[in-house]
């Protein structure tokens, strides 16, 4: 029996994502984000979303588009980043933001996909992450409307550790460099940081693929994410696959030349 998880289009792939859904979204900054799935979801119109991602895009790109359209109610992320609108909505009390240490966030998603309910980590012990009181949502007047609760702390081998709960989302949107028709994925460079755990976290994972190959063309050792985690594949055109923007591109000058930073 031939396995082929390809959908007809990005719009078709996200068509059944409902209002109020939670989504894990891959990428690091703008590297490795599912550009076309995000834009298709924006066009589809689902709102009141909970987003779990390393960050929430930038102004005018990536998940920042959903923020600007007021489609997101809550974000679980490791940093605000360079998204001024994200910061503005957070401080204005328009969106709930659960800031989580970066490695902890990746592990919470991976644990969710592995059937692990929670785990202990030393990261955050002695801070508001463990003690509680980290602002999650503000009132319009700047007072704290919702703060993080305290978490359980235990000692293992003489080291204090805080209990962190796993994350399982309704859907996951990711991007991969090479995907076979059964959904086995290979990622390139920094795209491997958050796309695999995001994919594992989602109950229903959709991947946009820069290139789709037949089952068996990827060597077992070259597969970074097993196809068991993937439900739908969107095959990009070569032109779409070439879209790889970043927040800032910094180059090192030749000796004697001034340093330059170009915004991408």
Coordinates of C-alpha atoms in Angstrom, one line a residue:
X1 CA 0.0 0.0 0.0
X2 CA 1.3 3.4 -1.0
X3 CA 1.4 6.1 1.7
X4 CA 1.0 9.6 0.5
X5 CA 0.1 12.3 3.0
X6 CA 0.2 15.3 0.6
X7 CA -2.6 17.8 0.7
X8 CA -3.6 19.8 -2.4
X9 CA -2.6 23.1 -1.0
X10 CA -1.7 25.0 2.2
X11 CA -5.3 26.3 2.3
X12 CA -6.7 22.8 2.1
X13 CA -4.2 21.6 4.8
X14 CA -5.3 24.2 7.4
X15 CA -9.0 24.4 6.4
X16 CA -10.3 22.4 9.5
X17 CA -8.3 24.3 12.2
X18 CA -11.1 25.8 14.4
X19 CA -11.4 28.9 16.5
X20 CA -9.8 28.4 19.9
X21 CA -7.3 25.9 18.7
X22 CA -3.8 25.5 20.2
X23 CA -0.9 25.3 17.8
X24 CA 2.8 24.5 18.2
X25 CA 4.7 26.3 15.4
X26 CA 8.2 25.5 14.4
X27 CA 11.1 27.9 13.6
X28 CA 13.7 30.0 15.3
X29 CA 13.3 33.7 14.8
X30 CA 12.2 33.6 11.1
X31 CA 14.5 30.7 10.3
X32 CA 12.6 27.5 9.4
X33 CA 9.1 28.9 10.0
X34 CA 6.2 27.5 8.0
X35 CA 5.6 30.7 6.0
X36 CA 2.8 29.4 3.8
X37 CA 0.9 27.5 6.4
X38 CA 0.8 30.6 8.6
X39 CA -0.4 32.8 5.8
X40 CA -3.0 30.2 4.8
X41 CA -4.3 30.1 8.4
X42 CA -4.5 33.9 8.4
X43 CA -6.6 33.7 5.2
X44 CA -8.7 30.9 6.7
X45 CA -9.7 33.2 9.5
X46 CA -9.5 31.0 12.7
X47 CA -9.2 33.1 15.8
X48 CA -8.8 33.0 19.6
X49 CA -5.7 30.9 19.0
X50 CA -3.1 29.7 21.6
X51 CA 0.4 29.7 20.0
X52 CA 3.3 27.7 21.3
X53 CA 6.5 28.8 19.6
X54 CA 10.0 30.0 20.4
X55 CA 8.9 33.5 19.5
X56 CA 6.0 35.1 17.7
X57 CA 7.5 36.2 14.4
X58 CA 8.3 39.9 13.7
X59 CA 6.3 42.9 12.7
X60 CA 4.7 42.1 9.3
X61 CA 6.0 38.5 9.0
X62 CA 5.4 35.0 10.2
X63 CA 3.3 34.7 13.3
X64 CA 3.4 38.5 13.6
X65 CA 0.7 38.5 10.9
X66 CA -1.7 36.6 13.1
X67 CA -0.9 38.9 16.0
X68 CA -1.6 42.0 13.9
X69 CA -4.9 40.5 12.8
X70 CA -5.9 39.9 16.5
X71 CA -6.1 36.2 15.9
X72 CA -4.0 35.2 18.9
X73 CA -5.3 35.2 22.6
X74 CA -2.3 33.5 24.2
X75 CA 1.4 32.8 23.4
X76 CA 3.8 30.4 25.1
X77 CA 7.2 31.5 24.0
X78 CA 10.8 32.0 25.2
X79 CA 11.1 35.7 24.2
X80 CA 9.3 38.7 22.7
X81 CA 12.1 39.2 20.1
X82 CA 12.0 42.1 17.7
X83 CA 8.3 42.1 17.4
X84 CA 7.2 45.5 18.6
X85 CA 3.5 44.7 18.1
X86 CA 3.9 41.6 20.3
X87 CA 5.4 43.7 23.0
X88 CA 2.7 46.4 22.7
X89 CA -0.2 43.9 22.9
X90 CA 1.4 42.2 25.9
X91 CA 1.9 45.4 27.9
X92 CA -1.5 46.7 26.9
X93 CA -3.2 43.6 28.2
X94 CA -4.4 42.4 24.8
X95 CA -2.7 39.1 24.8
X96 CA -1.6 36.6 27.5
X97 CA 2.1 35.7 27.3
X98 CA 3.7 32.8 29.2
X99 CA 7.4 33.4 28.9
X100 CA 9.4 30.1 29.3
X101 CA 13.1 29.4 29.3
X102 CA 14.1 28.4 25.8
X103 CA 15.4 24.9 26.5
X104 CA 12.6 24.3 28.9
X105 CA 10.1 25.2 26.2
X106 CA 11.7 22.8 23.7
X107 CA 11.6 20.0 26.3
X108 CA 8.0 20.7 27.3
X109 CA 7.0 20.2 23.7
X110 CA 9.2 17.1 23.2
X111 CA 7.9 15.6 26.4
X112 CA 4.3 16.2 25.3
X113 CA 5.0 14.2 22.1
X114 CA 6.7 11.5 24.1
X115 CA 3.9 10.8 26.5
X116 CA 5.8 12.4 29.5
X117 CA 3.5 14.4 31.7
X118 CA 6.1 16.6 33.4
X119 CA 9.8 16.7 34.2
X120 CA 12.2 18.4 36.6
X121 CA 14.9 20.9 35.6
X122 CA 17.2 23.2 37.5
X123 CA 16.5 26.0 35.0
X124 CA 14.4 28.7 36.8
X125 CA 15.0 27.7 40.4
X126 CA 15.3 30.7 42.6
X127 CA 13.5 33.0 40.1
X128 CA 9.9 34.0 39.3
X129 CA 9.8 31.0 36.9
X130 CA 9.7 28.7 40.0
X131 CA 8.5 31.0 42.7
X132 CA 5.5 32.4 40.7
X133 CA 4.6 36.0 40.1
X134 CA 5.8 36.3 36.5
X135 CA 3.3 38.6 34.7
X136 CA 1.3 36.6 32.1
X137 CA -1.3 39.3 31.4
X138 CA -1.5 43.0 32.2
X139 CA -4.5 45.2 32.7
X140 CA -4.7 48.2 30.4
X141 CA -3.5 50.5 33.3
X142 CA -0.3 48.5 33.6
X143 CA -1.2 46.5 36.7
X144 CA -0.8 42.7 36.6
X145 CA -4.1 40.9 35.8
X146 CA -2.7 37.4 35.8
X147 CA 0.6 36.1 37.2
X148 CA 2.3 32.7 37.0
X149 CA 1.6 30.3 39.9
X150 CA 4.4 28.9 42.0
X151 CA 5.8 25.5 40.8
X152 CA 6.8 22.5 42.8
X153 CA 10.5 22.4 43.6
X154 CA 12.3 19.2 44.7
X155 CA 15.9 18.3 45.4
X156 CA 17.7 15.6 43.4
X157 CA 21.2 14.6 44.2
X158 CA 21.7 17.8 46.2
X159 CA 20.4 20.1 43.4
X160 CA 17.0 21.9 43.5
X161 CA 14.8 21.4 40.4
X162 CA 11.5 22.8 39.4
X163 CA 8.6 20.8 37.9
X164 CA 7.6 21.8 34.4
X165 CA 4.5 20.4 32.7
X166 CA 4.6 19.0 29.2
X167 CA 2.8 20.8 26.3
X168 CA 0.4 19.0 24.0
X169 CA -1.4 21.1 21.3
X170 CA -4.3 20.5 19.0
X171 CA -2.2 21.2 15.9
X172 CA 1.4 21.8 14.9
X173 CA 2.6 23.7 11.8
X174 CA 6.2 23.1 10.8
X175 CA 8.6 23.4 7.9
X176 CA 11.2 20.8 6.7
X177 CA 13.8 20.7 4.0
X178 CA 13.1 17.2 2.7
X179 CA 10.0 15.1 3.4
X180 CA 9.0 11.7 2.0
X181 CA 5.4 11.0 1.1
X182 CA 5.0 9.1 4.4
X183 CA 5.9 12.2 6.4
X184 CA 9.4 11.4 7.4
X185 CA 11.3 14.7 7.8
X186 CA 14.8 16.0 7.4
X187 CA 15.6 19.6 8.6
X188 CA 18.4 21.9 7.7
X189 CA 20.6 23.7 10.3
X190 CA 18.7 26.0 12.7
X191 CA 15.3 24.8 11.4
X192 CA 16.0 21.6 13.4
X193 CA 16.0 23.5 16.7
X194 CA 12.2 23.8 17.3
X195 CA 10.5 22.1 14.3
X196 CA 10.9 18.5 15.6
X197 CA 9.6 19.2 19.2
X198 CA 6.8 21.4 17.8
X199 CA 5.8 18.5 15.5
X200 CA 5.9 16.1 18.3
X201 CA 3.7 18.4 20.5
X202 CA 0.9 18.6 18.1
X203 CA -1.9 16.0 18.0
X204 CA -2.3 16.8 14.3
X205 CA 0.9 18.0 12.6
X206 CA 1.1 19.6 9.2
X207 CA 4.4 20.1 7.4
X208 CA 5.3 22.4 4.5
X209 CA 8.1 20.7 2.6
X210 CA 10.7 22.3 0.5
X211 CA 11.1 19.0 -1.4
X212 CA 9.1 15.8 -1.4
X213 CA 10.6 12.5 -2.2
X214 CA 9.5 8.9 -2.5
X215 CA 9.4 6.7 0.6
X216 CA 12.8 5.0 0.9
X217 CA 14.8 7.9 -0.6
X218 CA 15.7 9.2 2.9
X219 CA 18.2 7.0 4.6
X220 CA 17.1 6.0 8.1
X221 CA 20.0 7.9 9.7
X222 CA 19.0 11.0 7.8
X223 CA 15.5 11.2 9.2
X224 CA 15.2 13.7 12.0
X225 CA 11.4 13.3 12.6
X226 CA 9.6 10.0 12.0
X227 CA 6.5 10.2 9.8
X228 CA 4.3 8.9 12.6
X229 CA 4.1 12.4 13.9
X230 CA 3.0 14.0 10.6
X231 CA -0.6 13.9 9.3
X232 CA -0.4 16.2 6.2
X233 CA 2.3 17.4 3.8
X234 CA 2.2 20.6 1.7
X235 CA 4.6 20.4 -1.2
X236 CA 6.2 23.8 -2.0
X237 CA 7.2 25.0 -5.4
X238 CA 10.9 25.7 -6.0
X239 CA 10.1 29.4 -5.8
X240 CA 8.3 29.0 -2.5
X241 CA 11.0 26.8 -1.1
X242 CA 13.6 29.5 -1.8
X243 CA 11.8 31.9 0.6
X244 CA 14.2 32.0 3.6
X245 CA 14.1 35.4 5.3
X246 CA 15.8 36.3 8.6
X247 CA 15.3 39.1 11.0
X248 CA 18.8 40.6 10.4
X249 CA 21.7 39.7 8.3
X250 CA 25.0 40.7 9.7
X251 CA 28.1 40.2 7.7
X252 CA 31.8 40.4 8.8
X253 CA 33.6 43.1 6.8
X254 CA 37.0 42.6 5.1
X255 CA 39.9 44.2 7.0
X256 CA 39.8 47.9 6.6
X257 CA 36.1 48.1 5.7
X258 CA 33.4 49.4 8.0
X259 CA 31.0 46.9 9.7
X260 CA 27.5 46.7 8.0
X261 CA 24.2 45.3 9.2
X262 CA 21.5 44.7 6.6
X263 CA 17.9 44.1 7.5
X264 CA 16.4 41.2 5.6

